[in-house]
Amino acid sequence: MKKIEAIIRPEKLTDTLEGLKQIGVTGFTVSQAVGRGRQKEVQGVYRGENYKVTLHPKVKLEIVLSDYMVQQTVQTIITSAQTGEDGDGKIYVYPVLEGYNIKTGATDVSIDDLADQRSE
């Protein structure tokens, strides 16, 4: 199993989730994040006062899935979330040693429904 963490622009979330749905990835966690990489600071004015935005709003997707789905999932996220500008985000892939189903307490060997379909 692998865990994919993708940090993307909030406005690309809907496109990315649609892309994941098309390849059969239905289990994920989405959380709000802020961060900064190469994306530049933005100057703004609020009630007549100047301010700098150094941390930009992002969305973090976390997906745990079977090894054979990793490359297709990463490529789908890139295709769906890419604008070609600084600040598009990052994708990280981590090994997952174990997973457990809280409902049953059993080891979650086939983390996604696709693993069951592949063995048929």
mmCIF file of N, CA and C in Angstrom:
data_model
loop_
_atom_site.group_PDB
_atom_site.id
_atom_site.type_symbol
_atom_site.label_atom_id
_atom_site.label_comp_id
_atom_site.label_asym_id
_atom_site.label_seq_id
_atom_site.Cartn_x
_atom_site.Cartn_y
_atom_site.Cartn_z
ATOM 1 N N MET A 1 0.837 -1.186 0.000
ATOM 2 C CA MET A 1 0.000 0.000 0.000
ATOM 3 C C MET A 1 0.876 1.241 0.000
ATOM 4 N N LYS A 2 0.335 2.298 -0.558
ATOM 5 C CA LYS A 2 1.021 3.584 -0.586
ATOM 6 C C LYS A 2 0.044 4.681 -0.179
ATOM 7 N N LYS A 3 0.627 5.761 0.358
ATOM 8 C CA LYS A 3 -0.156 6.956 0.675
ATOM 9 C C LYS A 3 0.323 8.068 -0.239
ATOM 10 N N ILE A 4 -0.624 8.701 -0.901
ATOM 11 C CA ILE A 4 -0.330 9.850 -1.746
ATOM 12 C C ILE A 4 -0.830 11.088 -1.024
ATOM 13 N N GLU A 5 0.047 12.060 -0.853
ATOM 14 C CA GLU A 5 -0.328 13.380 -0.352
ATOM 15 C C GLU A 5 -0.155 14.356 -1.499
ATOM 16 N N ALA A 6 -1.220 15.032 -1.844
ATOM 17 C CA ALA A 6 -1.160 16.023 -2.921
ATOM 18 C C ALA A 6 -1.618 17.356 -2.363
ATOM 19 N N ILE A 7 -0.778 18.367 -2.532
ATOM 20 C CA ILE A 7 -1.118 19.716 -2.101
ATOM 21 C C ILE A 7 -1.385 20.504 -3.374
ATOM 22 N N ILE A 8 -2.632 20.966 -3.521
ATOM 23 C CA ILE A 8 -3.046 21.584 -4.781
ATOM 24 C C ILE A 8 -3.763 22.917 -4.511
ATOM 25 N N ARG A 9 -4.026 23.636 -5.585
ATOM 26 C CA ARG A 9 -4.792 24.884 -5.502
ATOM 27 C C ARG A 9 -6.251 24.549 -5.167
ATOM 28 N N PRO A 10 -6.887 25.322 -4.294
ATOM 29 C CA PRO A 10 -8.282 25.044 -3.939
ATOM 30 C C PRO A 10 -9.222 25.041 -5.145
ATOM 31 N N GLU A 11 -8.967 25.919 -6.105
ATOM 32 C CA GLU A 11 -9.848 26.003 -7.270
ATOM 33 C C GLU A 11 -9.729 24.801 -8.205
ATOM 34 N N LYS A 12 -8.718 23.948 -8.001
ATOM 35 C CA LYS A 12 -8.544 22.749 -8.824
ATOM 36 C C LYS A 12 -9.077 21.486 -8.135
ATOM 37 N N LEU A 13 -9.649 21.641 -6.950
ATOM 38 C CA LEU A 13 -10.130 20.471 -6.206
ATOM 39 C C LEU A 13 -11.236 19.730 -6.959
ATOM 40 N N THR A 14 -12.227 20.436 -7.445
ATOM 41 C CA THR A 14 -13.346 19.780 -8.136
ATOM 42 C C THR A 14 -12.862 19.008 -9.359
ATOM 43 N N ASP A 15 -11.992 19.613 -10.164
ATOM 44 C CA ASP A 15 -11.448 18.926 -11.341
ATOM 45 C C ASP A 15 -10.655 17.686 -10.940
ATOM 46 N N THR A 16 -9.880 17.807 -9.874
ATOM 47 C CA THR A 16 -9.061 16.691 -9.420
ATOM 48 C C THR A 16 -9.927 15.547 -8.911
ATOM 49 N N LEU A 17 -10.942 15.852 -8.109
ATOM 50 C CA LEU A 17 -11.823 14.804 -7.601
ATOM 51 C C LEU A 17 -12.582 14.129 -8.735
ATOM 52 N N GLU A 18 -12.968 14.877 -9.747
ATOM 53 C CA GLU A 18 -13.643 14.295 -10.910
ATOM 54 C C GLU A 18 -12.700 13.340 -11.655
ATOM 55 N N GLY A 19 -11.451 13.754 -11.809
ATOM 56 C CA GLY A 19 -10.460 12.892 -12.450
ATOM 57 C C GLY A 19 -10.236 11.612 -11.673
ATOM 58 N N LEU A 20 -10.148 11.717 -10.348
ATOM 59 C CA LEU A 20 -9.963 10.525 -9.510
ATOM 60 C C LEU A 20 -11.173 9.599 -9.617
ATOM 61 N N LYS A 21 -12.353 10.173 -9.645
ATOM 62 C CA LYS A 21 -13.576 9.378 -9.776
ATOM 63 C C LYS A 21 -13.566 8.593 -11.084
ATOM 64 N N GLN A 22 -13.094 9.218 -12.159
ATOM 65 C CA GLN A 22 -13.057 8.565 -13.465
ATOM 66 C C GLN A 22 -12.139 7.347 -13.497
ATOM 67 N N ILE A 23 -11.094 7.333 -12.665
ATOM 68 C CA ILE A 23 -10.212 6.166 -12.643
ATOM 69 C C ILE A 23 -10.569 5.207 -11.515
ATOM 70 N N GLY A 24 -11.645 5.508 -10.798
ATOM 71 C CA GLY A 24 -12.129 4.588 -9.774
ATOM 72 C C GLY A 24 -11.585 4.809 -8.378
ATOM 73 N N VAL A 25 -10.906 5.924 -8.133
ATOM 74 C CA VAL A 25 -10.410 6.237 -6.793
ATOM 75 C C VAL A 25 -11.507 7.010 -6.074
ATOM 76 N N THR A 26 -12.110 6.381 -5.061
ATOM 77 C CA THR A 26 -13.238 7.006 -4.372
ATOM 78 C C THR A 26 -12.962 7.300 -2.905
ATOM 79 N N GLY A 27 -11.886 6.775 -2.354
ATOM 80 C CA GLY A 27 -11.576 7.001 -0.944
ATOM 81 C C GLY A 27 -10.432 7.982 -0.793
ATOM 82 N N PHE A 28 -10.679 9.069 -0.065
ATOM 83 C CA PHE A 28 -9.647 10.087 0.145
ATOM 84 C C PHE A 28 -10.053 10.971 1.300
ATOM 85 N N THR A 29 -9.101 11.751 1.785
ATOM 86 C CA THR A 29 -9.342 12.759 2.806
ATOM 87 C C THR A 29 -8.914 14.101 2.234
ATOM 88 N N VAL A 30 -9.709 15.127 2.468
ATOM 89 C CA VAL A 30 -9.398 16.481 1.994
ATOM 90 C C VAL A 30 -9.333 17.395 3.206
ATOM 91 N N SER A 31 -8.276 18.201 3.282
ATOM 92 C CA SER A 31 -8.178 19.177 4.367
ATOM 93 C C SER A 31 -7.623 20.485 3.816
ATOM 94 N N GLN A 32 -7.966 21.568 4.485
ATOM 95 C CA GLN A 32 -7.453 22.875 4.098
ATOM 96 C C GLN A 32 -6.044 23.049 4.646
ATOM 97 N N ALA A 33 -5.215 23.733 3.878
ATOM 98 C CA ALA A 33 -3.837 23.968 4.296
ATOM 99 C C ALA A 33 -3.413 25.343 3.797
ATOM 100 N N VAL A 34 -2.334 25.846 4.342
ATOM 101 C CA VAL A 34 -1.693 27.051 3.824
ATOM 102 C C VAL A 34 -0.211 26.747 3.700
ATOM 103 N N GLY A 35 0.425 27.393 2.747
ATOM 104 C CA GLY A 35 1.848 27.130 2.571
ATOM 105 C C GLY A 35 2.446 28.039 1.523
ATOM 106 N N ARG A 36 3.728 27.832 1.318
ATOM 107 C CA ARG A 36 4.435 28.654 0.351
ATOM 108 C C ARG A 36 5.637 27.898 -0.156
ATOM 109 N N GLY A 37 5.811 27.951 -1.454
ATOM 110 C CA GLY A 37 6.994 27.419 -2.106
ATOM 111 C C GLY A 37 7.574 28.528 -2.953
ATOM 112 N N ARG A 38 7.532 28.337 -4.266
ATOM 113 C CA ARG A 38 8.035 29.366 -5.180
ATOM 114 C C ARG A 38 7.020 30.470 -5.451
ATOM 115 N N GLN A 39 5.797 30.245 -5.047
ATOM 116 C CA GLN A 39 4.754 31.245 -5.270
ATOM 117 C C GLN A 39 5.130 32.523 -4.525
ATOM 118 N N LYS A 40 5.017 33.634 -5.193
ATOM 119 C CA LYS A 40 5.467 34.907 -4.624
ATOM 120 C C LYS A 40 4.494 35.457 -3.581
ATOM 121 N N GLU A 41 5.041 36.340 -2.748
ATOM 122 C CA GLU A 41 4.195 37.068 -1.803
ATOM 123 C C GLU A 41 3.247 37.971 -2.586
ATOM 124 N N VAL A 42 2.076 38.189 -2.029
ATOM 125 C CA VAL A 42 1.090 39.055 -2.670
ATOM 126 C C VAL A 42 0.855 40.254 -1.761
ATOM 127 N N GLN A 43 0.857 41.434 -2.351
ATOM 128 C CA GLN A 43 0.576 42.667 -1.610
ATOM 129 C C GLN A 43 -0.927 42.930 -1.689
ATOM 130 N N GLY A 44 -1.500 43.387 -0.602
ATOM 131 C CA GLY A 44 -2.921 43.719 -0.591
ATOM 132 C C GLY A 44 -3.174 44.944 0.252
ATOM 133 N N VAL A 45 -4.383 45.468 0.146
ATOM 134 C CA VAL A 45 -4.800 46.603 0.952
ATOM 135 C C VAL A 45 -6.117 46.235 1.610
ATOM 136 N N TYR A 46 -6.175 46.394 2.929
ATOM 137 C CA TYR A 46 -7.397 46.114 3.679
ATOM 138 C C TYR A 46 -7.667 47.307 4.581
ATOM 139 N N ARG A 47 -8.806 47.939 4.383
ATOM 140 C CA ARG A 47 -9.190 49.132 5.150
ATOM 141 C C ARG A 47 -8.085 50.191 5.155
ATOM 142 N N GLY A 48 -7.506 50.366 3.989
ATOM 143 C CA GLY A 48 -6.490 51.397 3.827
ATOM 144 C C GLY A 48 -5.102 51.010 4.286
ATOM 145 N N GLU A 49 -4.928 49.814 4.830
ATOM 146 C CA GLU A 49 -3.616 49.362 5.303
ATOM 147 C C GLU A 49 -3.032 48.337 4.333
ATOM 148 N N ASN A 50 -1.738 48.476 4.039
ATOM 149 C CA ASN A 50 -1.040 47.496 3.204
ATOM 150 C C ASN A 50 -0.718 46.251 4.024
ATOM 151 N N TYR A 51 -0.783 45.110 3.382
ATOM 152 C CA TYR A 51 -0.391 43.862 4.032
ATOM 153 C C TYR A 51 0.208 42.913 3.001
ATOM 154 N N LYS A 52 0.964 41.942 3.464
ATOM 155 C CA LYS A 52 1.567 40.927 2.608
ATOM 156 C C LYS A 52 0.947 39.571 2.921
ATOM 157 N N VAL A 53 0.641 38.824 1.875
ATOM 158 C CA VAL A 53 0.199 37.448 2.039
ATOM 159 C C VAL A 53 1.395 36.569 1.702
ATOM 160 N N THR A 54 1.950 35.925 2.713
ATOM 161 C CA THR A 54 3.119 35.076 2.490
ATOM 162 C C THR A 54 2.752 33.594 2.478
ATOM 163 N N LEU A 55 1.610 33.257 3.048
ATOM 164 C CA LEU A 55 1.123 31.882 3.022
ATOM 165 C C LEU A 55 -0.142 31.846 2.175
ATOM 166 N N HIS A 56 -0.179 30.941 1.221
ATOM 167 C CA HIS A 56 -1.281 30.872 0.275
ATOM 168 C C HIS A 56 -2.201 29.695 0.606
ATOM 169 N N PRO A 57 -3.511 29.863 0.404
ATOM 170 C CA PRO A 57 -4.436 28.766 0.683
ATOM 171 C C PRO A 57 -4.205 27.608 -0.282
ATOM 172 N N LYS A 58 -4.222 26.413 0.258
ATOM 173 C CA LYS A 58 -4.052 25.169 -0.511
ATOM 174 C C LYS A 58 -5.041 24.149 0.015
ATOM 175 N N VAL A 59 -5.155 23.049 -0.693
ATOM 176 C CA VAL A 59 -5.957 21.912 -0.271
ATOM 177 C C VAL A 59 -5.039 20.699 -0.273
ATOM 178 N N LYS A 60 -5.127 19.894 0.791
ATOM 179 C CA LYS A 60 -4.313 18.677 0.857
ATOM 180 C C LYS A 60 -5.214 17.465 0.688
ATOM 181 N N LEU A 61 -4.894 16.652 -0.301
ATOM 182 C CA LEU A 61 -5.578 15.382 -0.534
ATOM 183 C C LEU A 61 -4.697 14.269 0.011
ATOM 184 N N GLU A 62 -5.292 13.347 0.748
ATOM 185 C CA GLU A 62 -4.573 12.177 1.221
ATOM 186 C C GLU A 62 -5.318 10.950 0.725
ATOM 187 N N ILE A 63 -4.596 10.066 0.037
ATOM 188 C CA ILE A 63 -5.196 8.878 -0.557
ATOM 189 C C ILE A 63 -4.307 7.691 -0.228
ATOM 190 N N VAL A 64 -4.900 6.637 0.328
ATOM 191 C CA VAL A 64 -4.167 5.394 0.555
ATOM 192 C C VAL A 64 -4.754 4.367 -0.397
ATOM 193 N N LEU A 65 -3.878 3.743 -1.182
ATOM 194 C CA LEU A 65 -4.355 2.782 -2.169
ATOM 195 C C LEU A 65 -3.314 1.718 -2.461
ATOM 196 N N SER A 66 -3.708 0.762 -3.257
ATOM 197 C CA SER A 66 -2.822 -0.339 -3.639
ATOM 198 C C SER A 66 -1.692 0.161 -4.526
ATOM 199 N N ASP A 67 -0.549 -0.516 -4.437
ATOM 200 C CA ASP A 67 0.640 -0.096 -5.176
ATOM 201 C C ASP A 67 0.392 0.066 -6.676
ATOM 202 N N TYR A 68 -0.377 -0.841 -7.261
ATOM 203 C CA TYR A 68 -0.552 -0.812 -8.710
ATOM 204 C C TYR A 68 -1.331 0.415 -9.192
ATOM 205 N N MET A 69 -2.003 1.130 -8.290
ATOM 206 C CA MET A 69 -2.785 2.312 -8.670
ATOM 207 C C MET A 69 -2.013 3.624 -8.528
ATOM 208 N N VAL A 70 -0.814 3.577 -7.989
ATOM 209 C CA VAL A 70 -0.092 4.812 -7.656
ATOM 210 C C VAL A 70 0.214 5.666 -8.880
ATOM 211 N N GLN A 71 0.839 5.102 -9.901
ATOM 212 C CA GLN A 71 1.253 5.911 -11.051
ATOM 213 C C GLN A 71 0.064 6.530 -11.783
ATOM 214 N N GLN A 72 -1.000 5.759 -11.962
ATOM 215 C CA GLN A 72 -2.186 6.279 -12.630
ATOM 216 C C GLN A 72 -2.828 7.400 -11.803
ATOM 217 N N THR A 73 -2.841 7.235 -10.487
ATOM 218 C CA THR A 73 -3.425 8.242 -9.607
ATOM 219 C C THR A 73 -2.585 9.520 -9.609
ATOM 220 N N VAL A 74 -1.279 9.391 -9.522
ATOM 221 C CA VAL A 74 -0.388 10.553 -9.554
ATOM 222 C C VAL A 74 -0.560 11.298 -10.878
ATOM 223 N N GLN A 75 -0.587 10.573 -11.993
ATOM 224 C CA GLN A 75 -0.732 11.211 -13.295
ATOM 225 C C GLN A 75 -2.073 11.923 -13.420
ATOM 226 N N THR A 76 -3.117 11.331 -12.866
ATOM 227 C CA THR A 76 -4.449 11.952 -12.897
ATOM 228 C C THR A 76 -4.457 13.247 -12.099
ATOM 229 N N ILE A 77 -3.818 13.244 -10.927
ATOM 230 C CA ILE A 77 -3.751 14.465 -10.114
ATOM 231 C C ILE A 77 -2.983 15.550 -10.856
ATOM 232 N N ILE A 78 -1.857 15.191 -11.456
ATOM 233 C CA ILE A 78 -1.063 16.174 -12.202
ATOM 234 C C ILE A 78 -1.888 16.773 -13.334
ATOM 235 N N THR A 79 -2.517 15.926 -14.121
ATOM 236 C CA THR A 79 -3.310 16.388 -15.261
ATOM 237 C C THR A 79 -4.465 17.270 -14.820
ATOM 238 N N SER A 80 -5.119 16.907 -13.723
ATOM 239 C CA SER A 80 -6.302 17.635 -13.262
ATOM 240 C C SER A 80 -5.977 18.938 -12.546
ATOM 241 N N ALA A 81 -4.845 18.995 -11.860
ATOM 242 C CA ALA A 81 -4.542 20.136 -10.993
ATOM 243 C C ALA A 81 -3.557 21.132 -11.601
ATOM 244 N N GLN A 82 -2.974 20.797 -12.728
ATOM 245 C CA GLN A 82 -1.899 21.612 -13.293
ATOM 246 C C GLN A 82 -2.429 22.854 -14.010
ATOM 247 N N THR A 83 -1.821 24.013 -13.692
ATOM 248 C CA THR A 83 -2.097 25.250 -14.429
ATOM 249 C C THR A 83 -0.863 25.716 -15.187
ATOM 250 N N GLY A 84 0.309 25.217 -14.799
ATOM 251 C CA GLY A 84 1.554 25.637 -15.423
ATOM 252 C C GLY A 84 2.196 26.837 -14.753
ATOM 253 N N GLU A 85 1.620 27.277 -13.644
ATOM 254 C CA GLU A 85 2.148 28.437 -12.927
ATOM 255 C C GLU A 85 2.742 28.005 -11.591
ATOM 256 N N ASP A 86 3.593 28.880 -11.027
ATOM 257 C CA ASP A 86 4.094 28.632 -9.680
ATOM 258 C C ASP A 86 2.914 28.507 -8.730
ATOM 259 N N GLY A 87 3.028 27.608 -7.762
ATOM 260 C CA GLY A 87 1.966 27.439 -6.785
ATOM 261 C C GLY A 87 0.991 26.316 -7.121
ATOM 262 N N ASP A 88 1.276 25.550 -8.176
ATOM 263 C CA ASP A 88 0.394 24.427 -8.525
ATOM 264 C C ASP A 88 0.393 23.343 -7.455
ATOM 265 N N GLY A 89 1.488 23.195 -6.721
ATOM 266 C CA GLY A 89 1.511 22.255 -5.612
ATOM 267 C C GLY A 89 2.549 21.163 -5.757
ATOM 268 N N LYS A 90 2.420 20.157 -4.914
ATOM 269 C CA LYS A 90 3.359 19.035 -4.852
ATOM 270 C C LYS A 90 2.593 17.750 -4.610
ATOM 271 N N ILE A 91 3.221 16.636 -4.975
ATOM 272 C CA ILE A 91 2.692 15.302 -4.689
ATOM 273 C C ILE A 91 3.804 14.506 -4.035
ATOM 274 N N TYR A 92 3.466 13.834 -2.933
ATOM 275 C CA TYR A 92 4.412 12.971 -2.236
ATOM 276 C C TYR A 92 3.802 11.577 -2.119
ATOM 277 N N VAL A 93 4.646 10.559 -2.250
ATOM 278 C CA VAL A 93 4.186 9.175 -2.130
ATOM 279 C C VAL A 93 4.987 8.511 -1.017
ATOM 280 N N TYR A 94 4.269 7.882 -0.070
ATOM 281 C CA TYR A 94 4.878 7.237 1.089
ATOM 282 C C TYR A 94 4.457 5.764 1.154
ATOM 283 N N PRO A 95 5.320 4.909 1.666
ATOM 284 C CA PRO A 95 4.889 3.527 1.916
ATOM 285 C C PRO A 95 3.968 3.476 3.141
ATOM 286 N N VAL A 96 2.987 2.599 3.100
ATOM 287 C CA VAL A 96 2.096 2.360 4.237
ATOM 288 C C VAL A 96 2.351 0.930 4.699
ATOM 289 N N LEU A 97 2.745 0.765 5.951
ATOM 290 C CA LEU A 97 3.083 -0.558 6.456
ATOM 291 C C LEU A 97 1.863 -1.386 6.807
ATOM 292 N N GLU A 98 0.876 -0.753 7.418
ATOM 293 C CA GLU A 98 -0.314 -1.483 7.830
ATOM 294 C C GLU A 98 -1.515 -0.559 7.806
ATOM 295 N N GLY A 99 -2.688 -1.155 7.641
ATOM 296 C CA GLY A 99 -3.937 -0.430 7.730
ATOM 297 C C GLY A 99 -4.955 -1.313 8.425
ATOM 298 N N TYR A 100 -5.846 -0.714 9.189
ATOM 299 C CA TYR A 100 -6.848 -1.468 9.938
ATOM 300 C C TYR A 100 -8.225 -0.894 9.689
ATOM 301 N N ASN A 101 -9.201 -1.751 9.618
ATOM 302 C CA ASN A 101 -10.596 -1.348 9.511
ATOM 303 C C ASN A 101 -11.118 -1.146 10.926
ATOM 304 N N ILE A 102 -11.514 0.046 11.262
ATOM 305 C CA ILE A 102 -11.973 0.335 12.620
ATOM 306 C C ILE A 102 -13.259 -0.427 12.936
ATOM 307 N N LYS A 103 -14.154 -0.523 11.971
ATOM 308 C CA LYS A 103 -15.426 -1.211 12.183
ATOM 309 C C LYS A 103 -15.218 -2.665 12.609
ATOM 310 N N THR A 104 -14.329 -3.383 11.905
ATOM 311 C CA THR A 104 -14.144 -4.810 12.176
ATOM 312 C C THR A 104 -12.907 -5.113 13.011
ATOM 313 N N GLY A 105 -11.954 -4.187 13.027
ATOM 314 C CA GLY A 105 -10.693 -4.430 13.718
ATOM 315 C C GLY A 105 -9.727 -5.276 12.906
ATOM 316 N N ALA A 106 -10.140 -5.686 11.721
ATOM 317 C CA ALA A 106 -9.302 -6.549 10.882
ATOM 318 C C ALA A 106 -8.252 -5.730 10.144
ATOM 319 N N THR A 107 -7.168 -6.407 9.771
ATOM 320 C CA THR A 107 -6.150 -5.786 8.943
ATOM 321 C C THR A 107 -6.771 -5.483 7.594
ATOM 322 N N ASP A 108 -6.536 -4.280 7.105
ATOM 323 C CA ASP A 108 -7.108 -3.852 5.827
ATOM 324 C C ASP A 108 -6.123 -4.181 4.721
ATOM 325 N N VAL A 109 -6.183 -5.405 4.223
ATOM 326 C CA VAL A 109 -5.237 -5.876 3.212
ATOM 327 C C VAL A 109 -5.536 -5.253 1.856
ATOM 328 N N SER A 110 -6.802 -5.219 1.473
ATOM 329 C CA SER A 110 -7.184 -4.605 0.202
ATOM 330 C C SER A 110 -7.775 -3.232 0.519
ATOM 331 N N ILE A 111 -6.925 -2.227 0.542
ATOM 332 C CA ILE A 111 -7.291 -0.898 1.013
ATOM 333 C C ILE A 111 -8.336 -0.236 0.132
ATOM 334 N N ASP A 112 -8.381 -0.592 -1.131
ATOM 335 C CA ASP A 112 -9.373 0.025 -2.008
ATOM 336 C C ASP A 112 -10.214 -1.040 -2.690
ATOM 337 N N ASP A 113 -11.356 -0.633 -3.172
ATOM 338 C CA ASP A 113 -12.247 -1.550 -3.866
ATOM 339 C C ASP A 113 -11.612 -2.088 -5.140
ATOM 340 N N LEU A 114 -10.694 -1.345 -5.727
ATOM 341 C CA LEU A 114 -10.066 -1.765 -6.973
ATOM 342 C C LEU A 114 -9.209 -3.015 -6.785
ATOM 343 N N ALA A 115 -8.631 -3.179 -5.607
ATOM 344 C CA ALA A 115 -7.819 -4.367 -5.366
ATOM 345 C C ALA A 115 -8.684 -5.622 -5.445
ATOM 346 N N ASP A 116 -9.903 -5.535 -4.944
ATOM 347 C CA ASP A 116 -10.823 -6.667 -5.031
ATOM 348 C C ASP A 116 -11.207 -6.936 -6.477
ATOM 349 N N GLN A 117 -11.457 -5.886 -7.262
ATOM 350 C CA GLN A 117 -11.864 -6.044 -8.649
ATOM 351 C C GLN A 117 -10.728 -6.613 -9.490
ATOM 352 N N ARG A 118 -9.498 -6.252 -9.194
ATOM 353 C CA ARG A 118 -8.342 -6.690 -9.966
ATOM 354 C C ARG A 118 -8.121 -8.181 -9.826
ATOM 355 N N SER A 119 -8.410 -8.738 -8.643
ATOM 356 C CA SER A 119 -8.153 -10.159 -8.413
ATOM 357 C C SER A 119 -9.232 -11.050 -9.004
ATOM 358 N N GLU A 120 -10.324 -10.456 -9.502
ATOM 359 C CA GLU A 120 -11.411 -11.272 -10.082
ATOM 360 C C GLU A 120 -11.068 -11.724 -11.471
#
